[in-house]
GROMACS .gro file of N, CA and C in nm:
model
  249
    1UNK      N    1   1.213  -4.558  -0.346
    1UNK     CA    2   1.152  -4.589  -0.217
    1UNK      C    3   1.213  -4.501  -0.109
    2UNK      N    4   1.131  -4.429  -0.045
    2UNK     CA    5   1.188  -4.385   0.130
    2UNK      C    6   1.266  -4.488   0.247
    3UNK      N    7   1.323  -4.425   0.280
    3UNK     CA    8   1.386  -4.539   0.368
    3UNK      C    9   1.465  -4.502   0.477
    4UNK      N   10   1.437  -4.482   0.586
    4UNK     CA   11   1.467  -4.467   0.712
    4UNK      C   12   1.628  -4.524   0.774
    5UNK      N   13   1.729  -4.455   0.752
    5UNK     CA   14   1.846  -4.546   0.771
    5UNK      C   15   1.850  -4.649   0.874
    6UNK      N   16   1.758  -4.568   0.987
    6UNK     CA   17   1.800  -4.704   1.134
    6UNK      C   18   1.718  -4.628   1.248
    7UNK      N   19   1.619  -4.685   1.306
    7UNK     CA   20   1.595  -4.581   1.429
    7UNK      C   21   1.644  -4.670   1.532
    8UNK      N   22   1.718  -4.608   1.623
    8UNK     CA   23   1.777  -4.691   1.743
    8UNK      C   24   1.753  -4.667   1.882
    9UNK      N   25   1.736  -4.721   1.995
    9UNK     CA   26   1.611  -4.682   2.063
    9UNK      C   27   1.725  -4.718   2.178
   10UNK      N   28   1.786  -4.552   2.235
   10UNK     CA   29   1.861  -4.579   2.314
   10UNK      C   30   1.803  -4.417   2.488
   11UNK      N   31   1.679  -4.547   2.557
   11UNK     CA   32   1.660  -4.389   2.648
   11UNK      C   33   1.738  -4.377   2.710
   12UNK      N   34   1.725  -4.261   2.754
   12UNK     CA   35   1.808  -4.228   2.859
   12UNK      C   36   1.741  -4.261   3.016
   13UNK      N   37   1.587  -4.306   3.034
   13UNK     CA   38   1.526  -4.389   3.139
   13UNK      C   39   1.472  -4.503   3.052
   14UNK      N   40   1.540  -4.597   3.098
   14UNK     CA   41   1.432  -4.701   2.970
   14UNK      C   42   1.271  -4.706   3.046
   15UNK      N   43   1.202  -4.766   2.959
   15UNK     CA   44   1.062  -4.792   2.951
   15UNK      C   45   1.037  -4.861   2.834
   16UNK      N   46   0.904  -4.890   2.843
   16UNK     CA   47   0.859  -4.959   2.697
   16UNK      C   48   0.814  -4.822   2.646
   17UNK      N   49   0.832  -4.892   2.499
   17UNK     CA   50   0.820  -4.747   2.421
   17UNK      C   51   0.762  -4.827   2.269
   18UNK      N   52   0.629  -4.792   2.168
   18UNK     CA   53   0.577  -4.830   2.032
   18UNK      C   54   0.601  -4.697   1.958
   19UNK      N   55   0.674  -4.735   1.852
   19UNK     CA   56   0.671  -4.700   1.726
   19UNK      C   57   0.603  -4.757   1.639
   20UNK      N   58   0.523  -4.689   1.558
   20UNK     CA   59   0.366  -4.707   1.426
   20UNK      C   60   0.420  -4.666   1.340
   21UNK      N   61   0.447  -4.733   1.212
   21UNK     CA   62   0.467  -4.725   1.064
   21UNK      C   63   0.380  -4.677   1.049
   22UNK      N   64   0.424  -4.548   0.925
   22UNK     CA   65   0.365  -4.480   0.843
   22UNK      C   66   0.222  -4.544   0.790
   23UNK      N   67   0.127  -4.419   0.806
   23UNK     CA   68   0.003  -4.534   0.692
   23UNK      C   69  -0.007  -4.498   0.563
   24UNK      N   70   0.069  -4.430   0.538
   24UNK     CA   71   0.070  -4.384   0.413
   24UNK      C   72   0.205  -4.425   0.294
   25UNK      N   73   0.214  -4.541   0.345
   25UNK     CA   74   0.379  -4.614   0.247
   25UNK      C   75   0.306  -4.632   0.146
   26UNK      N   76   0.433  -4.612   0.082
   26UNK     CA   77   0.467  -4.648  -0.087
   26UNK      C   78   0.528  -4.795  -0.063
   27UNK      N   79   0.486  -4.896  -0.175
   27UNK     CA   80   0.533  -5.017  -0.224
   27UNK      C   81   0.723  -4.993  -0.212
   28UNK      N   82   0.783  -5.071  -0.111
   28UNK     CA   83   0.918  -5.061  -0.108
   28UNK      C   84   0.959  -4.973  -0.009
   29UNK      N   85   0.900  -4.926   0.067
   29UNK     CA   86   0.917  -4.796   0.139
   29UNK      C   87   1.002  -4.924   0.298
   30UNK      N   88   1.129  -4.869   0.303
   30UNK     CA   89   1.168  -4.943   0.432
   30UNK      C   90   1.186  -4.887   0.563
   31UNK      N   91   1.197  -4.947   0.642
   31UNK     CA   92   1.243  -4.882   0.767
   31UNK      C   93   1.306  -5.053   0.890
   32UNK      N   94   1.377  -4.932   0.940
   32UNK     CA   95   1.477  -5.047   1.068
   32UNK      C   96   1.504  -4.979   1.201
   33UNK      N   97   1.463  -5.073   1.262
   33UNK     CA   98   1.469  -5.036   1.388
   33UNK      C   99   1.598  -5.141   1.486
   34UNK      N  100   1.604  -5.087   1.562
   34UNK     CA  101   1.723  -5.182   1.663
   34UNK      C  102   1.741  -5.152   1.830
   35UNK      N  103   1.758  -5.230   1.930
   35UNK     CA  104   1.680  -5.244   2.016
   35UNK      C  105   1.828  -5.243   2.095
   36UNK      N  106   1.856  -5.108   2.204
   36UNK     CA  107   1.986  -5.078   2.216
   36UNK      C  108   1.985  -5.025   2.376
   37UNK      N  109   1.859  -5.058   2.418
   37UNK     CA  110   1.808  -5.119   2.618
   37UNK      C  111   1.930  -5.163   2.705
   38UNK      N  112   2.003  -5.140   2.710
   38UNK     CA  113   2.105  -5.212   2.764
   38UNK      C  114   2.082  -5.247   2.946
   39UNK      N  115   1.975  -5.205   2.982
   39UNK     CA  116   1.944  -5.241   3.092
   39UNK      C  117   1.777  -5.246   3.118
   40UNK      N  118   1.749  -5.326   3.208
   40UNK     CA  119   1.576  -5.325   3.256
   40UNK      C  120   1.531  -5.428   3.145
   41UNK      N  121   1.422  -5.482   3.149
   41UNK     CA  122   1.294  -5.555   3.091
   41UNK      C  123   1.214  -5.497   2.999
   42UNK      N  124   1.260  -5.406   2.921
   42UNK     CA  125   1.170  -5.297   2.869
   42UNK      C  126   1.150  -5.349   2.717
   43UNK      N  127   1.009  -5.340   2.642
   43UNK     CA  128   1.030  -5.400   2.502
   43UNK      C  129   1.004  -5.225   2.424
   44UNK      N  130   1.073  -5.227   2.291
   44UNK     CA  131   1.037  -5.129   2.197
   44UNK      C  132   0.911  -5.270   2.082
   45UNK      N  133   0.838  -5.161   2.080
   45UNK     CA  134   0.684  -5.253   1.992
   45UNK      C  135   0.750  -5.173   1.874
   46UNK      N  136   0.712  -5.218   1.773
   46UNK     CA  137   0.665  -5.196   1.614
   46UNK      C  138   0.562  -5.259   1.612
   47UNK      N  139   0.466  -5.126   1.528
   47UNK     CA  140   0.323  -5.131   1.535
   47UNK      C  141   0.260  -5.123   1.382
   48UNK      N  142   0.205  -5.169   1.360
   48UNK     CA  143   0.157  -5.158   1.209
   48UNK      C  144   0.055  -5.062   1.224
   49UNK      N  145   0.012  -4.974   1.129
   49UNK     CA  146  -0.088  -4.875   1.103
   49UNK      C  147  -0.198  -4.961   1.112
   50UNK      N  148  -0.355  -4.895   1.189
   50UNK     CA  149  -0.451  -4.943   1.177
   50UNK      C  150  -0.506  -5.000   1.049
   51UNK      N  151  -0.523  -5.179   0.981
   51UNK     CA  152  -0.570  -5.223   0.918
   51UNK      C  153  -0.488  -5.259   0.825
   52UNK      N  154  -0.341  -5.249   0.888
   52UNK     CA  155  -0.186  -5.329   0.856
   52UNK      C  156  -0.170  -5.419   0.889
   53UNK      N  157  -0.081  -5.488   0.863
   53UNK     CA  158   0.028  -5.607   0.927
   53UNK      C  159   0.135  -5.652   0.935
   54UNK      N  160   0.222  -5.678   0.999
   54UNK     CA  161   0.367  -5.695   0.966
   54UNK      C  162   0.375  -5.841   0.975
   55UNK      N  163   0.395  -5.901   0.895
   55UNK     CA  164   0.399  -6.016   0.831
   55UNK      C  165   0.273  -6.121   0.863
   56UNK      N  166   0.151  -6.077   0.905
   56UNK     CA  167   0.058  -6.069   0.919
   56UNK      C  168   0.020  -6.091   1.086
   57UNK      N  169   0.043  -6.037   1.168
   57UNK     CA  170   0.053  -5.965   1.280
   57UNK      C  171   0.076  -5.783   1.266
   58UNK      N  172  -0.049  -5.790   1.386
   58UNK     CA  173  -0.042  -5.604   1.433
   58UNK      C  174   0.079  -5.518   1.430
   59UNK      N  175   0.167  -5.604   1.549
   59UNK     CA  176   0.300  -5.531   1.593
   59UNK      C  177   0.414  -5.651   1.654
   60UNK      N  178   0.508  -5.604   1.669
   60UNK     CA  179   0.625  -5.719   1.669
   60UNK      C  180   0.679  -5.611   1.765
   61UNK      N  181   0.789  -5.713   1.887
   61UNK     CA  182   0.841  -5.624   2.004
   61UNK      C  183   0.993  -5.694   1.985
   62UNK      N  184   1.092  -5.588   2.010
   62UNK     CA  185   1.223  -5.644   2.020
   62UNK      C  186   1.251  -5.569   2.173
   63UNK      N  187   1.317  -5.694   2.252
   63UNK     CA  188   1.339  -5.650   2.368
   63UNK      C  189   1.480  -5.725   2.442
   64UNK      N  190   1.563  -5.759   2.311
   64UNK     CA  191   1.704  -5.809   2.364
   64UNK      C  192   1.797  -5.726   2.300
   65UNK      N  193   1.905  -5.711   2.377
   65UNK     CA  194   1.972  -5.626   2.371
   65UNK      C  195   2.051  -5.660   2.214
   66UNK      N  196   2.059  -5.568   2.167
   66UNK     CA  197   2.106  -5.539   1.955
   66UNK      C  198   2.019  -5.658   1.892
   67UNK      N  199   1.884  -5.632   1.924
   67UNK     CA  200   1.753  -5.680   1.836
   67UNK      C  201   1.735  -5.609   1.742
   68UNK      N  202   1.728  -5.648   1.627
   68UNK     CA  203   1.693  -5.523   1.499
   68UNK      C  204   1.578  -5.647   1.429
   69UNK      N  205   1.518  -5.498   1.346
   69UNK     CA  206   1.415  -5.515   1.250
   69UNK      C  207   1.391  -5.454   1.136
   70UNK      N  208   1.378  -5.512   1.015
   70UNK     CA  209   1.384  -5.445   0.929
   70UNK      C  210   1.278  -5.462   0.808
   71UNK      N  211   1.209  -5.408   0.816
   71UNK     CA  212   1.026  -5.432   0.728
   71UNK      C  213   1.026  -5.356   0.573
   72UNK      N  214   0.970  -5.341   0.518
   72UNK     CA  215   0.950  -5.357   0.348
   72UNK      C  216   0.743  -5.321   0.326
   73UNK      N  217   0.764  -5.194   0.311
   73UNK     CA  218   0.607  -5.242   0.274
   73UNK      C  219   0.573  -5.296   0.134
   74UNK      N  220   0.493  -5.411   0.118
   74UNK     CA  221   0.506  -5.477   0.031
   74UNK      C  222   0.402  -5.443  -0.044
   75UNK      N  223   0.264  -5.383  -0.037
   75UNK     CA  224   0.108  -5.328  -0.094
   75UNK      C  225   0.008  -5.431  -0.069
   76UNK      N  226  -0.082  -5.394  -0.021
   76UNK     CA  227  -0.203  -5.467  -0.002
   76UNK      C  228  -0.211  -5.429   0.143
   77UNK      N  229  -0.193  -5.367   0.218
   77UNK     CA  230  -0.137  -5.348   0.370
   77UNK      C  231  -0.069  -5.425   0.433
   78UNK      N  232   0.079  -5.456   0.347
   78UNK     CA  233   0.099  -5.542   0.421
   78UNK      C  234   0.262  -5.500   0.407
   79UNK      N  235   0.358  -5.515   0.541
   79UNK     CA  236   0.507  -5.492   0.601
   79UNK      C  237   0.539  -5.627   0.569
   80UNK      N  238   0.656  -5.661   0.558
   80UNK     CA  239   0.713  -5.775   0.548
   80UNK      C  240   0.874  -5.764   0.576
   81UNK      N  241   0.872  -5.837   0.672
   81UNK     CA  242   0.983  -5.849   0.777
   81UNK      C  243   1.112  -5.880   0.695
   82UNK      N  244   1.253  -5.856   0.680
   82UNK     CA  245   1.339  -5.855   0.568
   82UNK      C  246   1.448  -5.898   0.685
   83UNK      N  247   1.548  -6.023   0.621
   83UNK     CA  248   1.708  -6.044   0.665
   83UNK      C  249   1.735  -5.960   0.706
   0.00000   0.00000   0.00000
């Protein structure tokens, strides 16, 4: 499986900002994200590929400060949110 060690989402102006999973995963394919805003109201989205879902929702937003996420594509179009 591919697997993305960590994307960490540290701007240097915050804003809201979406990241879209691959549409092209392999069964097992992971990725993690973590939410490292340390100032402002700002959410990072995770977005599922058009006609995805992450745990059966579009997209999921982490917007507190050392929020992480960590998804699993599981097949059938479908992400599944992992400990």
């Amino acid at each position: 499986a591919v697997t993305d060690d960590l994307i960490a989402w540290v701007p240097g102006t915050p804003a809201a900002t979406t990241s879209t999973l691959p549409s092209g995963a392999g069964v097992g394919e992971q990725h993690r994200f973590k939410y490292l805003a340390a100032s402002g109201s700002f959410a990072m989205t995770i977005a599922a590929p058009a006609g995805q879902t992450i745990d059966g929702v579009a997209s999921t937003a982490l917007s507190t400060l050392y929020a992480a996420l960590h998804v699993v594509f599981i097949g059938s179009s479908q992400w599944s949110v992992l400990p």
